[in-house]
CSV table of C-alpha atoms and ligand atoms in Angstrom, one decimal:
chain,number,residue,atom,x,y,z
A,1,MET,CA,168.7,97.6,71.9
A,2,SER,CA,167.3,94.4,70.3
A,3,SER,CA,164.0,94.7,68.5
A,4,GLN,CA,162.4,92.5,71.1
A,5,THR,CA,163.2,94.8,74.0
A,6,PHE,CA,162.5,98.4,75.2
A,7,PRO,CA,164.0,100.6,77.8
A,8,VAL,CA,163.8,99.9,81.6
A,9,VAL,CA,164.1,102.6,84.2
A,10,TRP,CA,165.7,101.3,87.3
A,11,THR,CA,167.7,102.6,90.2
A,12,GLU,CA,169.6,101.0,93.1
A,13,ARG,CA,168.0,103.6,95.4
A,14,HIS,CA,165.1,101.1,95.9
A,15,ARG,CA,167.5,99.4,98.3
A,16,LEU,CA,167.1,102.3,100.7
A,17,HIS,CA,163.6,101.0,101.5
A,18,ASP,CA,163.8,98.1,104.0
A,19,PRO,CA,160.3,97.8,105.5
A,20,GLY,CA,161.8,95.4,108.1
A,21,GLY,CA,158.8,93.1,107.8
A,22,GLU,CA,155.1,93.8,108.4
A,23,VAL,CA,152.7,93.5,111.3
A,24,TRP,CA,149.8,91.2,110.3
A,25,VAL,CA,147.0,90.3,112.6
A,26,GLY,CA,149.1,91.9,115.3
A,27,VAL,CA,152.1,89.7,114.6
A,28,PRO,CA,155.5,90.9,113.3
A,29,ILE,CA,156.2,88.7,110.3
A,30,PRO,CA,159.1,88.9,107.7
A,31,GLY,CA,156.9,90.3,104.9
A,32,THR,CA,157.2,89.7,101.2
A,33,GLU,CA,157.9,93.1,99.8
A,34,VAL,CA,161.7,92.7,100.2
A,35,ILE,CA,164.8,94.4,98.8
A,36,ALA,CA,165.7,91.3,96.8
A,37,ARG,CA,162.7,91.9,94.5
A,38,GLY,CA,164.1,95.0,92.9
A,39,ASP,CA,167.5,93.3,92.3
A,40,LEU,CA,166.0,90.1,90.9
A,41,ILE,CA,163.9,92.1,88.4
A,42,ARG,CA,166.9,94.1,87.3
A,43,ALA,CA,169.1,91.0,86.9
A,44,ALA,CA,166.5,89.1,84.8
A,45,LEU,CA,165.9,92.1,82.5
A,46,ALA,CA,169.6,92.7,82.0
A,47,LYS,CA,170.2,89.1,81.2
A,48,ALA,CA,167.4,89.3,78.6
A,49,GLY,CA,169.1,92.2,76.9
A,50,PHE,CA,166.7,95.1,78.0
A,51,PRO,CA,168.6,98.4,78.1
A,52,ILE,CA,168.6,99.9,81.6
A,53,VAL,CA,168.6,103.7,82.3
A,54,ASP,CA,168.6,105.7,85.5
A,55,PRO,CA,165.6,107.9,86.4
A,56,ALA,CA,165.8,111.7,86.4
A,57,ALA,CA,165.3,113.3,89.8
A,58,HIS,CA,162.0,115.2,90.1
A,59,ASP,CA,161.0,118.0,92.4
A,60,PRO,CA,158.6,116.6,95.1
A,61,SER,CA,156.0,119.1,94.0
A,62,HIS,CA,155.2,116.6,91.2
A,63,LEU,CA,153.7,114.4,93.9
A,64,HIS,CA,151.1,117.0,94.7
A,65,ARG,CA,149.5,116.4,91.3
A,66,VAL,CA,148.0,113.2,92.7
A,67,HIS,CA,148.7,113.3,96.5
A,68,ASP,CA,147.6,115.5,99.4
A,69,PRO,CA,150.7,117.6,100.3
A,70,ALA,CA,150.0,117.0,104.0
A,71,MET,CA,150.4,113.2,103.4
A,72,VAL,CA,153.6,113.7,101.4
A,73,ASP,CA,155.0,115.9,104.2
A,74,TYR,CA,154.0,113.2,106.7
A,75,LEU,CA,155.9,110.5,104.8
A,76,ARG,CA,158.9,112.8,104.5
A,77,THR,CA,159.1,113.4,108.3
A,78,ALA,CA,157.5,110.4,109.9
A,79,TYR,CA,160.7,108.3,110.5
A,80,ASN,CA,162.7,111.1,112.1
A,81,ASN,CA,159.8,112.1,114.4
A,82,TRP,CA,159.4,108.4,115.4
A,83,VAL,CA,163.1,108.1,116.3
A,84,ALA,CA,163.0,111.5,118.1
A,85,ALA,CA,160.1,110.2,120.2
A,86,GLY,CA,162.2,107.3,121.4
A,87,TYR,CA,160.1,104.3,120.2
A,88,PRO,CA,163.2,102.3,118.9
A,89,GLU,CA,164.3,102.1,122.6
A,90,ASP,CA,160.9,102.0,124.3
A,91,PRO,CA,159.0,99.8,123.4
A,92,GLY,CA,161.7,98.7,120.9
A,93,GLN,CA,160.1,99.4,117.5
A,94,ASP,CA,162.5,100.9,114.9
A,95,ARG,CA,159.9,101.2,112.1
A,96,VAL,CA,156.9,103.6,112.0
A,97,VAL,CA,153.8,101.4,112.6
A,98,PRO,CA,150.3,102.6,113.8
A,99,TYR,CA,148.3,101.4,116.7
A,100,VAL,CA,145.2,103.7,116.4
A,101,PHE,CA,143.2,104.8,113.4
A,102,PRO,CA,140.8,107.9,113.2
A,103,LEU,CA,137.8,106.1,111.7
A,104,PRO,CA,135.3,108.8,110.5
A,105,GLN,CA,132.5,107.4,112.6
A,106,ALA,CA,134.7,107.5,115.8
A,107,VAL,CA,135.9,111.1,115.6
A,108,VAL,CA,133.6,114.1,116.1
A,109,ASP,CA,132.9,116.3,113.1
A,110,ARG,CA,135.3,119.2,113.6
A,111,PRO,CA,138.3,120.4,111.8
A,112,PHE,CA,141.0,117.7,111.8
A,113,ARG,CA,143.8,118.2,114.2
A,114,LEU,CA,147.0,116.2,113.9
A,115,PRO,CA,147.5,114.2,117.1
A,116,ALA,CA,150.5,115.2,119.2
A,117,ALA,CA,152.0,111.6,119.6
A,118,PRO,CA,154.0,110.2,116.7
A,119,SER,CA,152.5,106.8,117.5
A,120,ALA,CA,149.0,108.3,116.9
A,121,ARG,CA,150.1,110.2,113.8
A,122,ALA,CA,151.1,106.9,112.4
A,123,GLY,CA,147.5,106.0,112.0
A,124,VAL,CA,146.3,109.1,110.2
A,125,TYR,CA,147.2,108.3,106.6
A,126,THR,CA,147.7,104.6,106.5
A,127,THR,CA,145.0,102.0,105.9
A,128,ASP,CA,146.8,99.1,107.7
A,129,THR,CA,149.6,97.8,109.8
A,130,THR,CA,151.6,96.2,107.0
A,131,THR,CA,153.2,99.3,105.5
A,132,LEU,CA,156.0,100.2,107.8
A,133,ILE,CA,158.3,103.3,107.4
A,134,GLY,CA,162.0,102.9,107.9
A,135,PRO,CA,165.0,105.3,107.5
A,136,GLY,CA,165.1,105.2,103.7
A,137,THR,CA,161.5,104.6,102.9
A,138,TYR,CA,160.7,108.1,101.7
A,139,ALA,CA,163.9,108.4,99.7
A,140,ALA,CA,163.2,105.1,97.9
A,141,ALA,CA,159.5,106.0,97.3
A,142,LEU,CA,160.7,109.2,95.7
A,143,SER,CA,163.1,107.3,93.5
A,144,ALA,CA,160.3,104.9,92.5
A,145,ALA,CA,158.2,107.9,91.6
A,146,ASP,CA,161.1,109.2,89.6
A,147,CYS,CA,161.2,106.0,87.6
A,148,ALA,CA,157.6,106.3,86.7
A,149,LEU,CA,157.8,110.0,85.9
A,150,THR,CA,160.9,109.4,83.7
A,151,ALA,CA,159.1,106.6,81.9
A,152,ALA,CA,156.2,109.0,81.2
A,153,GLU,CA,158.6,111.6,79.9
A,154,MET,CA,160.1,109.1,77.5
A,155,ALA,CA,156.7,108.2,76.2
A,156,LEU,CA,155.9,111.8,75.7
A,157,ARG,CA,159.1,112.1,73.6
A,158,GLY,CA,157.9,109.2,71.5
A,159,ALA,CA,159.0,105.9,73.1
A,160,GLY,CA,156.5,103.2,72.2
A,161,ALA,CA,157.0,101.3,75.4
A,162,VAL,CA,158.9,101.8,78.7
A,163,TYR,CA,159.1,99.7,81.9
A,164,ALA,CA,159.5,101.5,85.2
A,165,ALA,CA,161.0,99.1,87.8
A,166,CYS,CA,159.3,100.7,90.7
A,167,ARG,CA,160.0,99.6,94.3
A,168,PRO,CA,158.2,100.2,96.6
A,169,PRO,CA,155.1,99.6,94.6
A,170,GLY,CA,152.3,102.2,94.5
A,171,HIS,CA,148.7,101.2,93.5
A,172,HIS,CA,147.4,101.0,97.1
A,173,ALA,CA,148.4,104.7,97.7
A,174,GLY,CA,145.5,107.1,97.2
A,175,ARG,CA,145.2,110.9,97.3
A,176,ALA,CA,145.5,111.0,101.1
A,177,PHE,CA,146.1,107.4,102.2
A,178,PHE,CA,148.8,104.8,101.8
A,179,GLY,CA,148.9,101.1,102.6
A,180,GLY,CA,149.4,97.6,101.2
A,181,SER,CA,153.3,98.0,101.0
A,182,CYS,CA,152.7,101.2,98.9
A,183,TYR,CA,153.5,104.9,99.8
A,184,LEU,CA,153.3,107.0,96.6
A,185,ASN,CA,151.3,106.0,93.6
A,186,ASN,CA,153.8,105.5,90.8
A,187,ALA,CA,151.3,104.5,88.1
A,188,ALA,CA,149.0,107.5,88.9
A,189,LEU,CA,152.0,109.8,88.8
A,190,ALA,CA,152.9,108.5,85.3
A,191,ALA,CA,149.3,108.8,84.1
A,192,GLN,CA,149.0,112.4,85.4
A,193,ALA,CA,152.4,113.3,83.8
A,194,LEU,CA,151.0,112.0,80.5
A,195,ARG,CA,148.0,114.3,80.9
A,196,ASP,CA,150.1,117.2,82.0
A,197,GLY,CA,152.3,116.6,78.9
A,198,GLY,CA,149.4,117.2,76.6
A,199,MET,CA,147.7,113.8,76.2
A,200,ASP,CA,143.9,114.3,76.4
A,201,ARG,CA,142.9,110.9,77.6
A,202,VAL,CA,144.9,108.2,79.3
A,203,ALA,CA,144.0,104.6,80.4
A,204,LEU,CA,145.2,102.5,83.2
A,205,VAL,CA,145.1,98.7,83.2
A,206,ASP,CA,145.9,97.1,86.6
A,207,LEU,CA,147.0,93.4,86.3
A,208,ASP,CA,148.2,93.1,89.9
A,209,ALA,CA,146.4,90.4,91.9
A,210,HIS,CA,145.0,93.0,94.2
A,211,HIS,CA,142.6,95.8,93.4
A,212,GLY,CA,144.4,99.2,93.1
A,213,ASN,CA,142.3,101.0,95.5
A,214,GLY,CA,144.7,103.9,95.6
A,215,THR,CA,144.7,104.5,91.8
A,216,GLN,CA,140.9,104.1,91.8
A,217,ASP,CA,140.6,106.8,94.5
A,218,ILE,CA,142.9,109.3,92.7
A,219,PHE,CA,140.9,109.1,89.4
A,220,TYR,CA,137.4,108.1,90.6
A,221,ASP,CA,135.8,111.5,89.8
A,222,ARG,CA,137.6,112.0,86.5
A,223,ALA,CA,136.5,111.2,82.9
A,224,ASP,CA,139.9,111.8,81.4
A,225,VAL,CA,141.7,108.9,83.0
A,226,LEU,CA,140.2,105.4,82.8
A,227,TYR,CA,141.0,103.1,85.6
A,228,SER,CA,140.4,99.4,84.9
A,229,SER,CA,141.5,96.4,87.0
A,230,VAL,CA,141.3,92.6,87.2
A,231,HIS,CA,142.0,91.3,90.7
A,232,VAL,CA,141.0,88.7,93.2
A,233,ASP,CA,137.5,89.3,94.5
A,234,PRO,CA,137.7,91.4,97.7
A,235,GLY,CA,134.3,89.9,98.6
A,236,ALA,CA,136.0,86.5,98.8
A,237,GLY,CA,138.2,87.7,101.7
A,238,TRP,CA,141.1,89.3,100.0
A,239,PHE,CA,143.0,92.6,100.3
A,240,PRO,CA,142.0,95.5,100.1
A,241,HIS,CA,138.8,93.9,101.5
A,242,PHE,CA,136.7,97.1,101.5
A,243,VAL,CA,137.1,98.3,97.9
A,244,GLY,CA,137.4,96.8,94.4
A,245,PHE,CA,133.9,95.6,93.7
A,246,ALA,CA,132.3,95.5,90.3
A,247,ASP,CA,129.7,98.1,91.1
A,248,GLU,CA,132.3,100.8,91.7
A,249,ALA,CA,132.0,102.6,88.3
A,250,GLY,CA,133.2,106.1,89.0
A,251,ARG,CA,131.5,109.2,90.4
A,252,GLY,CA,130.1,112.5,88.9
A,253,PRO,CA,132.0,113.3,85.8
A,254,GLY,CA,134.0,110.1,86.3
A,255,GLU,CA,130.9,107.9,86.1
A,256,GLY,CA,131.7,105.1,83.6
A,257,ALA,CA,135.5,105.7,83.7
A,258,ASN,CA,136.2,103.1,86.4
A,259,LEU,CA,136.0,99.3,85.7
A,260,ASN,CA,136.5,96.6,88.2
A,261,CYS,CA,136.6,93.0,87.1
A,262,PRO,CA,137.0,90.9,90.3
A,263,VAL,CA,137.8,87.2,89.7
A,264,ALA,CA,137.4,84.2,92.0
A,265,PRO,CA,140.3,82.8,94.1
A,266,GLY,CA,141.8,79.9,92.1
A,267,CYS,CA,140.3,81.0,88.9
A,268,GLY,CA,143.4,80.3,86.7
A,269,ASP,CA,144.1,81.6,83.2
A,270,GLY,CA,140.7,81.3,81.6
A,271,PRO,CA,138.5,83.7,83.6
A,272,TRP,CA,141.5,86.0,84.2
A,273,LEU,CA,142.2,86.3,80.5
A,274,GLU,CA,138.5,86.9,79.8
A,275,ALA,CA,138.6,89.8,82.2
A,276,VAL,CA,141.8,91.1,80.6
A,277,ALA,CA,140.0,91.1,77.3
A,278,THR,CA,137.1,93.1,78.8
A,279,LEU,CA,139.6,95.6,80.1
A,280,GLY,CA,141.2,95.9,76.7
A,281,ALA,CA,137.9,96.6,75.1
A,282,ALA,CA,137.1,99.3,77.7
A,283,VAL,CA,140.5,100.9,77.0
A,284,ALA,CA,139.9,100.9,73.3
A,285,ALA,CA,136.4,102.5,73.8
A,286,HIS,CA,138.0,105.2,76.0
A,287,ARG,CA,140.2,106.2,73.0
A,288,PRO,CA,143.3,107.1,75.1
A,289,GLU,CA,146.5,108.5,73.7
A,290,ALA,CA,148.6,106.3,76.0
A,291,LEU,CA,148.3,103.3,78.3
A,292,VAL,CA,149.8,102.8,81.8
A,293,VAL,CA,149.9,99.2,83.0
A,294,SER,CA,150.2,98.4,86.7
A,295,LEU,CA,152.2,95.2,86.2
A,296,GLY,CA,151.8,93.2,89.4
A,297,VAL,CA,152.7,89.5,88.8
A,298,ASP,CA,151.5,88.4,92.2
A,299,GLY,CA,148.6,86.6,90.4
A,300,ALA,CA,151.0,83.9,89.4
A,301,ALA,CA,150.6,80.4,90.6
A,302,GLY,CA,152.7,79.9,93.7
A,303,ASP,CA,152.8,83.5,94.7
A,304,PRO,CA,152.5,83.8,98.5
A,305,GLU,CA,150.1,86.8,98.4
A,306,SER,CA,147.4,85.6,96.1
A,307,PRO,CA,145.3,82.6,95.2
A,308,LEU,CA,144.7,83.3,91.5
A,309,GLY,CA,147.0,80.6,90.0
A,310,ILE,CA,147.9,82.4,86.7
A,311,SER,CA,150.5,80.7,84.5
A,312,PRO,CA,153.5,82.4,82.9
A,313,ASP,CA,151.7,81.8,79.6
A,314,GLY,CA,148.7,83.6,81.0
A,315,PHE,CA,150.8,86.7,81.6
A,316,ARG,CA,152.3,86.4,78.1
A,317,ARG,CA,148.8,86.3,76.6
A,318,ALA,CA,147.6,89.2,78.6
A,319,ALA,CA,150.6,91.2,77.3
A,320,GLU,CA,149.6,90.2,73.7
A,321,THR,CA,146.1,91.6,74.3
A,322,LEU,CA,147.6,94.9,75.5
A,323,ALA,CA,150.0,95.0,72.6
A,324,GLY,CA,147.1,94.7,70.3
A,325,LEU,CA,145.9,98.1,71.5
A,326,TYR,CA,148.9,99.7,69.7
A,327,LEU,CA,149.2,102.5,72.3
A,328,PRO,CA,152.4,104.1,73.8
A,329,THR,CA,152.6,102.0,76.9
A,330,ILE,CA,154.3,102.5,80.3
A,331,PHE,CA,154.6,99.4,82.5
A,332,VAL,CA,154.9,100.2,86.2
A,333,GLN,CA,155.9,97.4,88.6
A,334,GLU,CA,153.5,96.7,91.4
A,335,GLY,CA,153.5,93.3,93.3
A,336,GLY,CA,155.0,89.9,92.7
A,337,TYR,CA,156.5,88.0,95.6
A,338,ASP,CA,157.6,84.6,94.4
A,339,LEU,CA,161.3,85.3,94.4
A,340,ASP,CA,162.1,82.2,92.3
A,341,ARG,CA,159.7,83.2,89.5
A,342,LEU,CA,159.5,87.0,89.8
A,343,GLY,CA,162.3,87.9,87.2
A,344,GLY,CA,161.1,85.3,84.7
A,345,LEU,CA,157.5,86.5,85.0
A,346,VAL,CA,158.4,90.2,84.3
A,347,VAL,CA,160.7,89.3,81.4
A,348,GLY,CA,158.2,86.9,79.9
A,349,THR,CA,155.4,89.5,80.1
A,350,LEU,CA,157.5,92.4,78.7
A,351,SER,CA,159.1,90.2,76.0
A,352,ALA,CA,155.7,88.9,74.9
A,353,PHE,CA,154.5,92.6,74.6
A,354,ALA,CA,157.6,93.4,72.5
A,355,SER,CA,157.3,90.3,70.3
A,356,ALA,CA,153.7,91.2,69.6
A,357,GLY,CA,154.8,94.6,68.3
A,358,GLY,CA,153.2,96.6,71.1
A,359,HIS,CA,156.3,98.8,71.5
A,360,ARG,CA,156.5,100.1,68.0
B,401,SP5,C1,151.4,95.9,96.0
B,401,SP5,C2,150.8,94.7,96.6
B,401,SP5,O1,150.7,93.7,95.9
B,401,SP5,N1,150.3,94.8,97.8
B,401,SP5,C3,149.5,93.7,98.4
B,401,SP5,C4,149.6,93.7,99.8
B,401,SP5,C5,148.7,92.6,100.3
B,401,SP5,N2,148.9,92.5,101.7
B,401,SP5,C6,147.8,91.7,102.3
B,401,SP5,C7,148.0,91.4,103.7
B,401,SP5,C8,149.3,90.6,104.0
B,401,SP5,C9,149.1,89.3,104.5
B,401,SP5,N3,150.2,88.5,104.2
B,401,SP5,C10,150.3,87.3,105.0
B,401,SP5,C11,150.6,86.2,104.1
B,401,SP5,C12,150.5,84.9,104.9
B,401,SP5,N4,150.3,83.8,104.0
B,402,ZN,ZN1,149.3,92.9,94.7
């Protein structure tokens, strides 16, 4: 292993997840969270000399540390129940996709009962129509979680930096909801594993272009895990639309341990790197024993899912800011959808972190 690299946890099992596109404003479209992403990232890292290791398999009970067991059970069984109900033949939909949602203001206040129809069950845990479930989705999501958990275990054993090549991504999955192309929250699982392994305080920095509403939800009431994020302003019309504003600061014992730095569409490197510096200062003030970075590179100029316009050099400079915290660091892959630039952005960011000495 060259001194400018660190271990990558990756598995070909990500290929089991083919969402088959997404439904956006009612229209089936190809979608951008595609199988090629996982393979392009691996190829670029291998070419750059990063050593690649397989994840260890973990018992699904690990998932219950951050997720509602009922949601995990839903994800495990949803596809088979969908097929058994005949939807692939009539009306001709071979992926699990919702059509109704139990909004709290639209259901009477009585103990929740799971609806009988699989088509209605599809709306119980997801926030949107863009996060379809196919035959291998649950298996791939488990393997992505395995990558993040394995990276956490390597950090607990003394690794200075590890990259978990998670696909599907995770930061839009909360304790009892999933969405935004995410099913299980890989970064939250890694942070919780670090806590369970004996670290007293952990910090998360989320660089994905979108707010990590799932990660925020999981840790919103907790003081031991800081969640901090720079993302495109949801108030300017961007996903996840309802959450991710600057006044969301945590609740109860978690008050002050949640930091949102929304930035304007088209802001480019300057304001984004200022926000990254703010996140870095908050992490240092939290005095964590380790750092988990939700590394989405969908903020990059040219990405089809965000308007931020960050340059490759911007990502390198963000990595140098994080390296300057000198913390054991786990990078967890989130978004990044420009297939021509994805591999280069990930390698550039991780290489800059290693060159700045962040992995020692
Ligand atoms: C993990 C992650 O980055 N999830 C982000 C999902 C954002 N999805 C927003 C809605 C999709 C709209 N895509 C249509 C693009 C047309 N230009
Ligand atoms: Zn994103």
